Tab-separated table of C-alpha atoms and ligand atoms in Angstrom:
chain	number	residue	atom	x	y	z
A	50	UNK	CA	-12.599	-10.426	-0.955
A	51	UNK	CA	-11.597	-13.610	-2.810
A	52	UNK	CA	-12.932	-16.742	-3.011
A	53	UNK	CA	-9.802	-18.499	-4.360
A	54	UNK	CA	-6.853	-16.695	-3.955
A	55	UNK	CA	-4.842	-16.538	-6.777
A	56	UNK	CA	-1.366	-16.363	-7.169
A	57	UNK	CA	-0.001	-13.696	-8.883
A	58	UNK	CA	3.150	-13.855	-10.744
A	59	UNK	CA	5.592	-10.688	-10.582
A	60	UNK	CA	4.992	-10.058	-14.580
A	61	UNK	CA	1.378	-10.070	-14.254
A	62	UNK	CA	1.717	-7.569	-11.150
A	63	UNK	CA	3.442	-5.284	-13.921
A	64	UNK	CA	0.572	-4.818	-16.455
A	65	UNK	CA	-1.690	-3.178	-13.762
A	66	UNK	CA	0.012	0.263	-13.467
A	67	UNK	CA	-2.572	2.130	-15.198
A	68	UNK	CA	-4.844	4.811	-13.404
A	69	UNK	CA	-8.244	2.681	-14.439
A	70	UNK	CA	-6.796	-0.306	-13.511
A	71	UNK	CA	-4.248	-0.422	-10.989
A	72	UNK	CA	-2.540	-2.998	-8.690
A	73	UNK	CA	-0.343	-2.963	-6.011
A	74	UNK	CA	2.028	-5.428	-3.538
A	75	UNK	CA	2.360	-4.530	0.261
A	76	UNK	CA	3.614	-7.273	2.024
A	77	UNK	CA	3.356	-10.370	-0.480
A	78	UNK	CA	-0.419	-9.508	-1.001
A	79	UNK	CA	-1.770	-7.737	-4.575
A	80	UNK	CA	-4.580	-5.302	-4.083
A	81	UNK	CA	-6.287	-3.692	-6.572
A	82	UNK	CA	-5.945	-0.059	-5.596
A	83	UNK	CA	-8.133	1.493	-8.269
A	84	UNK	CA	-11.296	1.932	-6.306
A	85	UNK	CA	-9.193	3.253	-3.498
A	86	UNK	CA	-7.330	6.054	-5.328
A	87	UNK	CA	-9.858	8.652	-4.805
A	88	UNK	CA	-10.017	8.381	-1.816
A	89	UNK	CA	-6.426	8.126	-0.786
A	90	UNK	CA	-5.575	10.867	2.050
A	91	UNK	CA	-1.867	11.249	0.822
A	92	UNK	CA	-3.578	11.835	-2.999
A	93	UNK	CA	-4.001	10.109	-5.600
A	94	UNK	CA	-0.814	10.779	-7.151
A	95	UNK	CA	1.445	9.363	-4.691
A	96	UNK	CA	-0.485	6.240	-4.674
A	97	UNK	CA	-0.034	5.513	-8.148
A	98	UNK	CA	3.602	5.224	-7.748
A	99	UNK	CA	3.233	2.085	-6.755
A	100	UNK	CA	0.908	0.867	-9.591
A	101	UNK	CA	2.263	-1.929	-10.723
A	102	UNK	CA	4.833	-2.462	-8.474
A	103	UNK	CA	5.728	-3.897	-4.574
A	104	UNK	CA	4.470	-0.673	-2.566
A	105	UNK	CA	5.826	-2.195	0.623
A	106	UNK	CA	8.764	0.046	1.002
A	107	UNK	CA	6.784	3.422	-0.178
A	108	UNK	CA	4.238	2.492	2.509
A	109	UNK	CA	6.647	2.629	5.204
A	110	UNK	CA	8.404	5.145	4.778
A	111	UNK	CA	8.184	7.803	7.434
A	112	UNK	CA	6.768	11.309	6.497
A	113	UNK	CA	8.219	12.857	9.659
A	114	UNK	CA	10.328	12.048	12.477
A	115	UNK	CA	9.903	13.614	15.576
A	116	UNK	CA	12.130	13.808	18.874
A	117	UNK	CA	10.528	15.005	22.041
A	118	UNK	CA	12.425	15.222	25.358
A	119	UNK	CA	10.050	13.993	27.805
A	120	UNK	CA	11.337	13.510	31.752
A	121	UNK	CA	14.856	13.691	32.189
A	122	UNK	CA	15.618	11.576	29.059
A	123	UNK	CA	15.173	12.113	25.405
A	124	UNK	CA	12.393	10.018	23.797
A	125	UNK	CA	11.787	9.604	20.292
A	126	UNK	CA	8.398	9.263	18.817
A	127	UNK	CA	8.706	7.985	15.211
A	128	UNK	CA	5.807	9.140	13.277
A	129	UNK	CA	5.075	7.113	10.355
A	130	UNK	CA	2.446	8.604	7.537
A	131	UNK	CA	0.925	4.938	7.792
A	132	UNK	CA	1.380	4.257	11.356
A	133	UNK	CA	-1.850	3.121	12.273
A	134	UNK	CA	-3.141	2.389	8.717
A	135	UNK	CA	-3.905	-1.586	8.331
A	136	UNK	CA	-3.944	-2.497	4.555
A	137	UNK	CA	-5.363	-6.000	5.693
A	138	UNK	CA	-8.512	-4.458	6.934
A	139	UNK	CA	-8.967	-1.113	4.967
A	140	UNK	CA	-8.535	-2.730	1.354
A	141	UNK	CA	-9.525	-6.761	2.585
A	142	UNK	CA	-12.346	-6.317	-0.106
A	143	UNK	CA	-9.592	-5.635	-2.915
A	144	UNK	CA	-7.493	-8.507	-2.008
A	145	UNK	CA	-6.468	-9.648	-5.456
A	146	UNK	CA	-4.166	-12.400	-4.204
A	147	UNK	CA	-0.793	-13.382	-3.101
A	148	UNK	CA	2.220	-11.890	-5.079
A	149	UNK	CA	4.762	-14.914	-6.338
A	150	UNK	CA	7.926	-14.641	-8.281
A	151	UNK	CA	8.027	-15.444	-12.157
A	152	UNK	CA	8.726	-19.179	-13.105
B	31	LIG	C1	-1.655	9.306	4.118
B	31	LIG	C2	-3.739	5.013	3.326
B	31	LIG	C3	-0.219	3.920	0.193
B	31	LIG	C4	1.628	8.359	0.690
B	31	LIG	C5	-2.491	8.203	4.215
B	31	LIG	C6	-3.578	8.071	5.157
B	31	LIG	C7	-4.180	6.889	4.921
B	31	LIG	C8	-3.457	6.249	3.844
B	31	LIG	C9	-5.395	6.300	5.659
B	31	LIG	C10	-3.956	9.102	6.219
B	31	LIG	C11	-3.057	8.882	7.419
B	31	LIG	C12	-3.306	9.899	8.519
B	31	LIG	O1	-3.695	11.031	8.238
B	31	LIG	O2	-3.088	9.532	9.693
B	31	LIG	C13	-2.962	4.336	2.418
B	31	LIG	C14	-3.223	2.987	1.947
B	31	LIG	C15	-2.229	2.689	1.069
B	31	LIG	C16	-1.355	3.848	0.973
B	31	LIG	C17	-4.395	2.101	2.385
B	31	LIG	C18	-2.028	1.422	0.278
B	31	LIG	C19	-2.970	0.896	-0.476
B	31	LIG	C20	0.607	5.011	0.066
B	31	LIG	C21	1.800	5.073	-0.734
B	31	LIG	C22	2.310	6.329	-0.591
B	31	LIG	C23	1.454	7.062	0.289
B	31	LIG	C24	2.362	3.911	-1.538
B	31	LIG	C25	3.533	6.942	-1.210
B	31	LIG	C26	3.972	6.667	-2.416
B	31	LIG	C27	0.903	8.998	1.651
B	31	LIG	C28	1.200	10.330	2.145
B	31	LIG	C29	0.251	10.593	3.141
B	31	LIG	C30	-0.605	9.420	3.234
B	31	LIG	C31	2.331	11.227	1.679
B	31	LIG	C32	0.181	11.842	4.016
B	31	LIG	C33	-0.819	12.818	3.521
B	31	LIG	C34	-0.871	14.004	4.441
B	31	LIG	O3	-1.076	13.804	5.656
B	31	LIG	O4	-0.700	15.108	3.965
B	31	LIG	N1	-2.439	7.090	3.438
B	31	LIG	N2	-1.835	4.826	1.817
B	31	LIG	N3	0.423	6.228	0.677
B	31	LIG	N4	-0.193	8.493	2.329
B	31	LIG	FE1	-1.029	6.685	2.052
């Protein structure tokens, strides 16, 4: 975690795209993502897409989308790769700080 959050410019964001030392935005908040790469379920590969960058969009995309008819009507079950994965609580400890545009 942090102790003072910082507030981290757009620019700075930028410099951290490397595979030893990478950051990453979802949702306003930087998180340095380099201790999590190995571990990364979808590989470490697709992570690093986002190194350096706002990973919000990436994050939610869906991997699949799935339509089952259930009862008389058609329901559809969305399934999102990330559906149940809470950045917030899964990389809290590599909160870096909150993600602010360059003055
Ligand atoms: C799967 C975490 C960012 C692509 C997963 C899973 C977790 C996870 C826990 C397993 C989900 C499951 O099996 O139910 C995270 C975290 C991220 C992150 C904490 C942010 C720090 C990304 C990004 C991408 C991505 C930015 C794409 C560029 C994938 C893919 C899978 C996956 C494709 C599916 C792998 C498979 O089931 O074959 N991720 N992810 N992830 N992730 Fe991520």
């Amino acid at each position: 975690g942090v102790d003072t959050l910082s507030r981290i410019p757009m620019s700075v964001l930028k410099q951290h795209n490397k595979r030893d030392d990478a950051w990453s935005a979802f949702n306003g908040k930087v998180y340095n993502i380099t201790p999590y790469l190995p571990y990364h379920p979808g590989g470490e590969k697709e992570l690093m897409r986002v190194a350096g960058r706002d990973g919000s969009k990436l994050f939610g995309t869906p991997l699949s989308l799935q339509v089952a008819g259930v009862f008389a009507d058609c329901v559809s079950i969305i399934a999102l790769t990330h559906g149940w994965v809470n950045i917030d609580y899964m990389l809290d400890e590599c909160l870096v700080g909150f993600l602010v545009p360059d003055s």
